[in-house]
C-alpha positions as a Markdown table, in Angstrom:
| # | Residue | x | y | z |
|---|---|---|---|---|
| 1 | Met | -15.5 | 2.7 | -9.8 |
| 2 | Pro | -12.9 | 0.0 | -8.8 |
| 3 | Gly | -13.2 | -3.1 | -11.0 |
| 4 | Val | -15.6 | -1.9 | -13.5 |
| 5 | Arg | -15.6 | 1.3 | -15.7 |
| 6 | Gly | -17.6 | 2.9 | -18.4 |
| 7 | Pro | -15.7 | 3.5 | -21.6 |
| 8 | Ser | -15.8 | 6.9 | -23.4 |
| 9 | Asp | -16.0 | 5.4 | -26.9 |
| 10 | Tyr | -17.2 | 2.2 | -28.7 |
| 11 | Ser | -13.9 | 0.6 | -29.3 |
| 12 | Arg | -14.4 | -2.3 | -26.9 |
| 13 | Glu | -18.0 | -3.5 | -27.8 |
| 14 | Pro | -18.7 | -7.3 | -27.3 |
| 15 | Pro | -19.4 | -9.4 | -30.4 |
| 16 | Arg | -23.1 | -9.8 | -31.3 |
| 17 | His | -25.0 | -12.4 | -33.3 |
| 18 | Pro | -25.3 | -11.5 | -37.1 |
| 19 | Ser | -28.9 | -12.3 | -37.2 |
| 20 | Leu | -30.1 | -9.4 | -34.9 |
| 21 | Lys | -31.8 | -6.5 | -36.5 |
| 22 | Ile | -29.7 | -3.4 | -35.7 |
| 23 | Asn | -32.0 | -0.5 | -34.8 |
| 24 | Ala | -29.0 | 1.9 | -33.7 |
| 25 | Lys | -25.3 | 1.1 | -33.8 |
| 26 | Glu | -23.9 | 3.8 | -31.2 |
| 27 | Pro | -25.3 | 3.0 | -28.5 |
| 28 | Phe | -26.0 | -0.5 | -29.8 |
| 29 | Asn | -29.7 | -1.3 | -29.9 |
| 30 | Ala | -30.9 | -4.6 | -31.7 |
| 31 | Glu | -33.6 | -7.1 | -31.7 |
| 32 | Pro | -33.8 | -10.7 | -32.9 |
| 33 | Pro | -36.0 | -12.0 | -35.7 |
| 34 | Arg | -39.5 | -12.3 | -34.4 |
| 35 | Ser | -39.5 | -16.0 | -35.1 |
| 36 | Ala | -36.7 | -16.4 | -32.5 |
| 37 | Leu | -39.1 | -15.5 | -29.8 |
| 38 | Val | -41.2 | -18.7 | -30.3 |
| 39 | Ser | -38.5 | -21.1 | -31.3 |
| 40 | Ser | -37.8 | -21.8 | -27.6 |
| 41 | Tyr | -39.6 | -21.0 | -24.3 |
| 42 | Val | -36.5 | -19.5 | -22.9 |
| 43 | Thr | -35.0 | -16.9 | -25.3 |
| 44 | Pro | -31.2 | -17.8 | -25.9 |
| 45 | Val | -28.9 | -15.1 | -24.8 |
| 46 | Asp | -27.6 | -14.2 | -28.3 |
| 47 | Phe | -31.2 | -13.6 | -29.4 |
| 48 | Phe | -32.2 | -11.5 | -26.3 |
| 49 | Tyr | -32.9 | -7.9 | -27.4 |
| 50 | Lys | -30.0 | -5.4 | -26.6 |
| 51 | Arg | -31.0 | -2.0 | -25.1 |
| 52 | Asn | -28.1 | 0.2 | -24.3 |
| 53 | His | -27.7 | 4.0 | -23.8 |
| 54 | Gly | -23.8 | 4.2 | -24.1 |
| 55 | Pro | -20.7 | 2.1 | -24.5 |
| 56 | Ile | -20.7 | -1.1 | -22.7 |
| 57 | Pro | -18.8 | -1.1 | -19.3 |
| 58 | Val | -15.7 | -3.0 | -19.1 |
| 59 | Val | -14.8 | -5.3 | -16.0 |
| 60 | Asp | -11.2 | -5.0 | -15.1 |
| 61 | Asp | -11.2 | -6.8 | -11.7 |
| 62 | Ile | -14.2 | -8.6 | -10.7 |
| 63 | His | -12.9 | -9.1 | -7.2 |
| 64 | Ser | -12.5 | -5.4 | -6.4 |
| 65 | Tyr | -16.0 | -4.6 | -7.8 |
| 66 | Ser | -18.6 | -3.6 | -5.3 |
| 67 | Val | -22.0 | -2.2 | -4.9 |
| 68 | Tyr | -22.5 | 0.7 | -2.4 |
| 69 | Ile | -25.8 | 0.6 | -0.6 |
| 70 | Ser | -26.6 | 3.8 | 1.2 |
| 71 | Gly | -29.2 | 6.7 | 1.7 |
| 72 | Leu | -31.9 | 6.7 | 4.2 |
| 73 | Ile | -30.6 | 3.6 | 6.0 |
| 74 | Glu | -28.8 | 3.0 | 9.3 |
| 75 | Asn | -26.0 | 0.8 | 8.0 |
| 76 | Pro | -24.7 | 1.7 | 4.6 |
| 77 | Lys | -22.0 | -0.6 | 3.2 |
| 78 | His | -20.1 | -1.8 | 0.2 |
| 79 | Leu | -21.0 | -5.2 | -0.9 |
| 80 | Phe | -18.5 | -7.3 | -3.0 |
| 81 | Met | -19.5 | -10.1 | -5.4 |
| 82 | Lys | -18.4 | -12.5 | -2.7 |
| 83 | Asp | -21.0 | -11.0 | -0.4 |
| 84 | Ile | -23.8 | -11.4 | -3.0 |
| 85 | Trp | -22.6 | -15.0 | -3.9 |
| 86 | Ala | -22.9 | -15.9 | -0.2 |
| 87 | Leu | -26.6 | -15.2 | -0.1 |
| 88 | Pro | -29.2 | -17.8 | -1.1 |
| 89 | Lys | -29.4 | -18.1 | -5.0 |
| 90 | Tyr | -32.7 | -18.0 | -6.7 |
| 91 | Asn | -33.5 | -18.7 | -10.3 |
| 92 | Val | -36.5 | -16.6 | -11.7 |
| 93 | Thr | -37.9 | -17.0 | -15.0 |
| 94 | Ala | -38.9 | -13.4 | -16.1 |
| 95 | Thr | -39.6 | -11.5 | -19.2 |
| 96 | Leu | -38.1 | -8.2 | -19.9 |
| 97 | Gln | -39.7 | -5.9 | -22.4 |
| 98 | Cys | -38.4 | -2.6 | -23.6 |
| 99 | Ala | -41.1 | 0.0 | -23.0 |
| 100 | Gly | -40.6 | 1.2 | -26.7 |
| 101 | Asn | -41.5 | -2.4 | -28.0 |
| 102 | Arg | -43.4 | -1.8 | -31.2 |
| 103 | Arg | -42.8 | 1.7 | -31.5 |
| 104 | Thr | -42.2 | 1.4 | -35.3 |
| 105 | Ala | -46.0 | 0.2 | -35.6 |
| 106 | Met | -47.1 | 3.0 | -33.3 |
| 107 | Ser | -45.3 | 5.7 | -35.5 |
| 108 | Lys | -47.6 | 4.5 | -38.4 |
| 109 | Thr | -50.5 | 6.1 | -36.5 |
| 110 | Arg | -48.7 | 8.9 | -35.0 |
| 111 | Thr | -45.0 | 9.6 | -34.9 |
| 112 | Val | -43.2 | 9.1 | -31.7 |
| 113 | Lys | -39.6 | 9.6 | -30.8 |
| 114 | Gly | -37.0 | 7.0 | -29.9 |
| 115 | Val | -35.5 | 3.8 | -31.1 |
| 116 | Gly | -37.6 | 2.1 | -33.9 |
| 117 | Trp | -38.4 | -1.3 | -32.5 |
| 118 | Asp | -40.5 | -3.9 | -34.1 |
| 119 | Val | -42.1 | -6.7 | -31.9 |
| 120 | Ser | -39.0 | -8.2 | -30.6 |
| 121 | Ala | -37.7 | -5.9 | -27.9 |
| 122 | Leu | -38.8 | -8.6 | -25.5 |
| 123 | Gly | -37.4 | -11.8 | -24.1 |
| 124 | Asn | -37.9 | -14.5 | -21.6 |
| 125 | Ala | -34.9 | -15.7 | -19.4 |
| 126 | Val | -33.9 | -17.6 | -16.5 |
| 127 | Trp | -32.2 | -15.1 | -14.2 |
| 128 | Gly | -30.0 | -16.3 | -11.3 |
| 129 | Gly | -29.0 | -14.3 | -8.3 |
| 130 | Ala | -29.7 | -13.1 | -4.8 |
| 131 | Lys | -33.1 | -11.5 | -3.9 |
| 132 | Leu | -32.9 | -7.8 | -3.2 |
| 133 | Ala | -35.0 | -8.4 | -0.1 |
| 134 | Asp | -32.2 | -10.6 | 1.3 |
| 135 | Val | -29.4 | -7.9 | 0.2 |
| 136 | Leu | -31.4 | -5.0 | 1.9 |
| 137 | Glu | -31.7 | -7.1 | 5.2 |
| 138 | Leu | -27.8 | -6.8 | 5.2 |
| 139 | Val | -28.0 | -3.1 | 5.7 |
| 140 | Gly | -30.9 | -3.3 | 8.4 |
| 141 | Ile | -34.0 | -3.2 | 6.2 |
| 142 | Pro | -36.5 | -5.9 | 7.3 |
| 143 | Lys | -38.6 | -7.9 | 4.6 |
| 144 | Leu | -42.0 | -6.1 | 3.7 |
| 145 | Thr | -40.8 | -2.7 | 4.6 |
| 146 | Gly | -42.6 | 0.2 | 3.2 |
| 147 | Ala | -40.6 | 2.9 | 4.7 |
| 148 | Thr | -37.3 | 3.1 | 6.6 |
| 149 | Lys | -37.0 | 5.0 | 9.9 |
| 150 | Ser | -35.3 | 7.8 | 8.1 |
| 151 | Gly | -38.2 | 8.1 | 5.5 |
| 152 | Gly | -36.8 | 6.0 | 2.7 |
| 153 | Lys | -39.7 | 4.8 | 0.3 |
| 154 | His | -37.9 | 4.1 | -2.8 |
| 155 | Val | -34.9 | 2.0 | -4.0 |
| 156 | Glu | -32.8 | 3.7 | -6.6 |
| 157 | Phe | -30.4 | 1.6 | -8.9 |
| 158 | Val | -27.7 | 3.6 | -10.3 |
| 159 | Ser | -25.4 | 2.3 | -13.1 |
| 160 | Val | -21.9 | 2.4 | -14.2 |
| 161 | Asp | -23.2 | 3.2 | -17.7 |
| 162 | Lys | -23.0 | 6.8 | -18.6 |
| 163 | Cys | -25.4 | 8.4 | -21.1 |
| 164 | Lys | -26.1 | 11.7 | -23.0 |
| 165 | Glu | -29.7 | 11.9 | -21.6 |
| 166 | Glu | -28.1 | 12.4 | -18.1 |
| 167 | Asn | -25.7 | 14.8 | -19.5 |
| 168 | Gly | -22.9 | 12.2 | -19.1 |
| 169 | Gly | -24.0 | 11.1 | -15.8 |
| 170 | Pro | -25.3 | 7.6 | -14.8 |
| 171 | Tyr | -28.3 | 5.9 | -16.0 |
| 172 | Lys | -30.6 | 5.3 | -13.0 |
| 173 | Ala | -34.1 | 4.3 | -12.1 |
| 174 | Ser | -36.2 | 3.3 | -9.0 |
| 175 | Ile | -38.9 | 0.9 | -7.5 |
| 176 | Pro | -40.9 | 1.2 | -4.4 |
| 177 | Leu | -39.2 | 0.1 | -1.2 |
| 178 | Ile | -42.3 | -2.4 | -0.5 |
| 179 | Gln | -41.7 | -4.0 | -3.7 |
| 180 | Ala | -37.9 | -4.3 | -3.2 |
| 181 | Thr | -38.3 | -5.9 | 0.2 |
| 182 | Asn | -41.1 | -8.3 | -0.8 |
| 183 | Pro | -39.3 | -11.7 | -1.3 |
| 184 | Glu | -42.5 | -12.8 | -3.3 |
| 185 | Ala | -41.9 | -10.1 | -5.9 |
| 186 | Asp | -38.8 | -11.8 | -6.9 |
| 187 | Val | -36.8 | -8.7 | -7.5 |
| 188 | Leu | -33.2 | -10.0 | -8.0 |
| 189 | Leu | -29.6 | -8.7 | -8.1 |
| 190 | Ala | -28.7 | -11.1 | -10.8 |
| 191 | Tyr | -25.3 | -12.4 | -11.9 |
| 192 | Glu | -26.6 | -15.2 | -14.2 |
| 193 | Met | -28.7 | -15.5 | -17.3 |
| 194 | Asn | -29.9 | -18.9 | -18.6 |
| 195 | Gly | -27.6 | -20.7 | -16.3 |
| 196 | Glu | -24.4 | -18.8 | -17.5 |
| 197 | Thr | -22.6 | -15.8 | -16.0 |
| 198 | Leu | -24.2 | -12.5 | -17.3 |
| 199 | Asn | -22.5 | -11.3 | -20.6 |
| 200 | Arg | -21.4 | -7.7 | -21.1 |
| 201 | Asp | -24.5 | -6.7 | -23.1 |
| 202 | His | -26.9 | -7.9 | -20.3 |
| 203 | Gly | -25.2 | -6.3 | -17.2 |
| 204 | Tyr | -22.1 | -8.3 | -16.1 |
| 205 | Pro | -21.1 | -8.5 | -13.4 |
| 206 | Leu | -24.5 | -7.5 | -11.7 |
| 207 | Arg | -27.8 | -6.1 | -12.6 |
| 208 | Ala | -31.3 | -5.7 | -11.2 |
| 209 | Ile | -34.3 | -7.7 | -12.5 |
| 210 | Val | -37.7 | -6.5 | -11.6 |
| 211 | Pro | -40.3 | -9.0 | -12.9 |
| 212 | Gly | -43.5 | -7.7 | -14.5 |
| 213 | Val | -42.2 | -4.1 | -14.8 |
| 214 | Ile | -40.7 | -2.3 | -17.9 |
| 215 | Gly | -37.1 | -3.1 | -18.6 |
| 216 | Ala | -35.9 | 0.3 | -18.0 |
| 217 | Arg | -36.2 | -0.3 | -14.3 |
| 218 | Ser | -34.0 | -3.5 | -14.4 |
| 219 | Val | -30.9 | -1.5 | -14.3 |
| 220 | Lys | -27.6 | -3.1 | -15.6 |
| 221 | Trp | -24.0 | -2.7 | -14.4 |
| 222 | Leu | -24.9 | -1.8 | -10.8 |
| 223 | Asp | -22.8 | 0.9 | -9.3 |
| 224 | Ser | -24.9 | 1.8 | -6.3 |
| 225 | Ile | -28.2 | 1.3 | -4.7 |
| 226 | Asn | -29.7 | 4.3 | -2.8 |
| 227 | Val | -32.8 | 4.2 | -0.4 |
| 228 | Ile | -34.5 | 7.6 | -1.1 |
| 229 | Thr | -37.7 | 9.4 | -0.1 |
| 230 | Glu | -39.2 | 10.2 | -3.5 |
| 231 | Glu | -39.0 | 8.0 | -6.8 |
| 232 | Cys | -35.7 | 8.5 | -8.7 |
| 233 | Gln | -35.5 | 12.0 | -10.6 |
| 234 | Gly | -33.5 | 10.7 | -13.3 |
| 235 | Phe | -34.2 | 11.5 | -17.1 |
| 236 | Phe | -35.8 | 7.9 | -17.6 |
| 237 | Met | -38.1 | 8.1 | -14.8 |
| 238 | Gln | -39.2 | 11.9 | -15.2 |
| 239 | Lys | -38.8 | 12.8 | -18.9 |
| 240 | Asp | -39.4 | 9.4 | -20.6 |
| 241 | Tyr | -41.6 | 6.5 | -20.4 |
| 242 | Lys | -44.7 | 8.0 | -19.4 |
| 243 | Met | -48.3 | 7.9 | -21.0 |
| 244 | Phe | -50.3 | 10.8 | -22.4 |
| 245 | Pro | -53.5 | 11.3 | -24.2 |
| 246 | Pro | -53.5 | 12.3 | -27.9 |
| 247 | Ser | -54.1 | 15.8 | -27.1 |
| 248 | Val | -50.5 | 16.1 | -25.8 |
| 249 | Asn | -47.7 | 16.7 | -28.3 |
| 250 | Trp | -44.1 | 17.7 | -27.9 |
| 251 | Asp | -44.9 | 21.2 | -27.9 |
| 252 | Asn | -47.3 | 21.2 | -24.8 |
| 253 | Ile | -46.0 | 18.2 | -22.9 |
| 254 | Asn | -45.7 | 18.7 | -19.2 |
| 255 | Trp | -43.9 | 15.7 | -17.8 |
| 256 | Ser | -44.6 | 16.3 | -14.2 |
| 257 | Thr | -48.4 | 15.6 | -14.7 |
| 258 | Arg | -47.7 | 11.9 | -15.3 |
| 259 | Arg | -46.3 | 9.1 | -13.1 |
| 260 | Pro | -43.5 | 6.9 | -14.6 |
| 261 | Gln | -44.5 | 3.7 | -16.4 |
| 262 | Met | -43.8 | 0.7 | -14.3 |
| 263 | Asp | -46.0 | -2.5 | -15.0 |
| 264 | Phe | -46.0 | -3.2 | -18.7 |
| 265 | Pro | -49.4 | -3.6 | -20.3 |
| 266 | Val | -51.0 | -6.5 | -22.1 |
| 267 | Gln | -48.9 | -7.3 | -25.2 |
| 268 | Cys | -49.6 | -9.8 | -27.9 |
| 269 | Ala | -47.9 | -10.4 | -31.2 |
| 270 | Ile | -47.7 | -13.0 | -34.1 |
| 271 | Cys | -44.1 | -14.1 | -34.5 |
| 272 | Ser | -44.4 | -16.9 | -37.2 |
| 273 | Leu | -45.2 | -14.4 | -40.0 |
| 274 | Glu | -43.9 | -11.0 | -40.9 |
| 275 | Asp | -46.5 | -8.3 | -41.4 |
| 276 | Val | -45.9 | -8.3 | -45.0 |
| 277 | Asn | -46.1 | -12.1 | -45.7 |
| 278 | Ala | -48.8 | -13.4 | -48.1 |
| 279 | Ile | -49.8 | -17.0 | -47.7 |
| 280 | Lys | -51.6 | -19.4 | -49.8 |
| 281 | Pro | -55.2 | -20.3 | -49.1 |
| 282 | Gly | -55.6 | -23.3 | -46.7 |
| 283 | Lys | -54.5 | -24.2 | -43.1 |
| 284 | Val | -51.7 | -22.3 | -41.5 |
| 285 | Lys | -50.2 | -22.6 | -38.1 |
| 286 | Ile | -49.4 | -19.3 | -36.4 |
| 287 | Thr | -47.3 | -18.9 | -33.3 |
| 288 | Gly | -46.7 | -15.9 | -31.1 |
| 289 | Tyr | -46.4 | -14.5 | -27.6 |
| 290 | Ala | -48.7 | -12.8 | -25.2 |
| 291 | Ala | -47.6 | -11.0 | -21.9 |
| 292 | Ser | -48.9 | -9.0 | -19.2 |
| 293 | Gly | -47.1 | -7.1 | -16.4 |
| 294 | Gly | -47.4 | -6.9 | -12.6 |
| 295 | Gly | -48.6 | -10.5 | -12.0 |
| 296 | Arg | -51.7 | -10.3 | -14.1 |
| 297 | Gly | -52.3 | -13.3 | -16.1 |
| 298 | Ile | -53.3 | -13.8 | -19.8 |
| 299 | Glu | -56.9 | -15.3 | -19.7 |
| 300 | Arg | -56.8 | -16.1 | -23.5 |
| 301 | Val | -55.6 | -15.2 | -27.0 |
| 302 | Asp | -57.9 | -14.9 | -29.8 |
| 303 | Val | -56.9 | -14.9 | -33.5 |
| 304 | Ser | -58.9 | -13.5 | -36.6 |
| 305 | Val | -58.0 | -14.4 | -40.2 |
| 306 | Asp | -60.9 | -12.0 | -41.6 |
| 307 | Gly | -60.1 | -8.6 | -40.2 |
| 308 | Gly | -61.9 | -9.3 | -37.0 |
| 309 | Lys | -65.3 | -10.4 | -38.3 |
| 310 | Thr | -64.7 | -13.8 | -36.5 |
| 311 | Trp | -62.3 | -15.2 | -34.0 |
| 312 | Ile | -60.7 | -18.4 | -32.8 |
| 313 | Glu | -59.1 | -18.9 | -29.4 |
| 314 | Ala | -55.6 | -20.1 | -29.6 |
| 315 | Ser | -54.0 | -22.8 | -27.3 |
| 316 | Arg | -51.5 | -22.0 | -24.8 |
| 317 | Tyr | -48.4 | -23.6 | -23.5 |
| 318 | Gln | -46.3 | -23.2 | -20.3 |
| 319 | Arg | -43.2 | -25.1 | -19.8 |
| 320 | Thr | -43.7 | -27.3 | -16.6 |
| 321 | Gly | -42.1 | -26.2 | -13.5 |
| 322 | Ile | -41.4 | -22.6 | -14.6 |
| 323 | His | -42.6 | -19.7 | -12.4 |
| 324 | Thr | -43.1 | -16.3 | -14.1 |
| 325 | Leu | -44.3 | -13.3 | -12.2 |
| 326 | Gln | -45.6 | -11.3 | -15.0 |
| 327 | Ser | -47.5 | -14.2 | -16.8 |
| 328 | Thr | -45.8 | -14.6 | -20.3 |
| 329 | Gln | -47.4 | -16.6 | -23.0 |
| 330 | Ala | -45.6 | -17.7 | -26.1 |
| 331 | Val | -48.6 | -18.4 | -28.1 |
| 332 | Arg | -48.4 | -21.1 | -30.6 |
| 333 | Asn | -51.4 | -21.6 | -32.7 |
| 334 | Gly | -51.7 | -20.4 | -29.6 |
| 335 | His | -49.4 | -22.6 | -27.8 |
| 336 | Gly | -48.0 | -20.4 | -24.9 |
| 337 | Cys | -46.7 | -20.2 | -21.6 |
| 338 | Phe | -49.0 | -19.2 | -18.6 |
| 339 | Ser | -48.6 | -18.7 | -14.8 |
| 340 | Arg | -50.8 | -17.4 | -12.1 |
| 341 | Pro | -49.6 | -14.3 | -10.3 |
| 342 | Pro | -47.6 | -15.2 | -7.2 |
| 343 | Leu | -49.3 | -15.2 | -3.8 |
| 344 | Met | -48.4 | -12.1 | -1.7 |
| 345 | Ser | -49.0 | -11.3 | 1.9 |
| 346 | Asn | -52.1 | -9.1 | 2.7 |
| 347 | Arg | -49.7 | -6.5 | 4.1 |
| 348 | Ala | -47.8 | -6.3 | 1.0 |
| 349 | Leu | -50.8 | -6.2 | -1.2 |
| 350 | Arg | -52.3 | -3.3 | 0.8 |
| 351 | Leu | -49.1 | -1.3 | 0.5 |
| 352 | Leu | -48.8 | -1.8 | -3.3 |
| 353 | Arg | -52.5 | -1.4 | -4.1 |
| 354 | Lys | -52.7 | 2.4 | -3.7 |
| 355 | Gln | -49.9 | 2.9 | -6.3 |
| 356 | Trp | -51.3 | 0.2 | -8.6 |
| 357 | Ile | -54.7 | 1.8 | -8.6 |
| 358 | Gln | -53.3 | 5.2 | -9.5 |
| 359 | Gln | -51.4 | 3.8 | -12.4 |
| 360 | Gln | -54.5 | 1.8 | -13.7 |
| 361 | Met | -56.8 | 4.7 | -13.6 |
| 362 | Ser | -54.9 | 6.4 | -16.1 |
| 363 | Asn | -55.0 | 3.2 | -18.3 |
| 364 | Leu | -58.7 | 3.8 | -18.8 |
| 365 | Lys | -57.7 | 6.7 | -21.1 |
| 366 | Lys | -56.3 | 6.8 | -24.7 |
| 367 | Trp | -52.6 | 6.8 | -24.4 |
| 368 | Lys | -49.8 | 8.1 | -26.5 |
| 369 | Thr | -46.1 | 7.0 | -25.6 |
| 370 | Phe | -43.4 | 9.4 | -25.5 |
| 371 | Gly | -40.0 | 7.5 | -25.0 |
| 372 | Thr | -36.7 | 6.7 | -26.3 |
């Protein structure tokens, strides 16, 4: 597309911090030392996990770059960065987490496919940009819309990024239209991260940020946005990141029987100690994080030092004035960060509730993750 292109090789990759643990070189996938996640409330850009599916796109001309919004709408149009910059800017603190976070530990119980992540495929950042609800109003879609007049019910993000899983086609994913048009859901088209312009690894010049949802739906390097009837039919929506019972294996899996994973589940990890650390008897302070997706809060974090016989409640910390949709906690001795879910209108809650219940019902079963 004009202004931005996806390279065919890895000769123009950006520099990365030497402390990152590299889980795959091409495409580049890496995570920080777990201690970096609790060294500060907001994860520094250099220590934010890198999840990529191909060579990092190159921006040749930011002024000619545009995002084309089309599909089941009345007024399709190209939006240039000057159009995005002209909209009200919002800063949203949101945690992104790869759906494969902790896959290495999962594989110790039963082998799963995909990048072998430890506990650090997760980060908390302040994202700056325009709300998607405001952007969609520019093409005639009012706020809190569940369906367009032409029957559009989902918003698909299509990337400049090309990946082998799509047979050389673009990476893509979608979210429900009602979520995209709800200002209180804080879905952004972001052009800043931690107060600075996005860097190439994290989606420069423009990316989606969908708080409380697995990182796979926060598509980087946006090429186009499509309003469609059904959810995206891309590989990473239909043949990856779904949850199955232990009776399912790679030989009998039927991807069409499960919905794509959206909200990420409750997650908690100790970050001040490695899994193999031995410590001397006596007092020790431990720190870590806890997070929950979809606006659900973390009620408490308990820690055991005797294999689960007894437990002590950790303390939690939240940086004053920070709003997070998905309630992330960086637990330190249990210090951590906590926020209540945002208040939504009754109409928005009703429209989201049906989908949420369907997803949560499957959470009552034992799950196995298939993903890359």
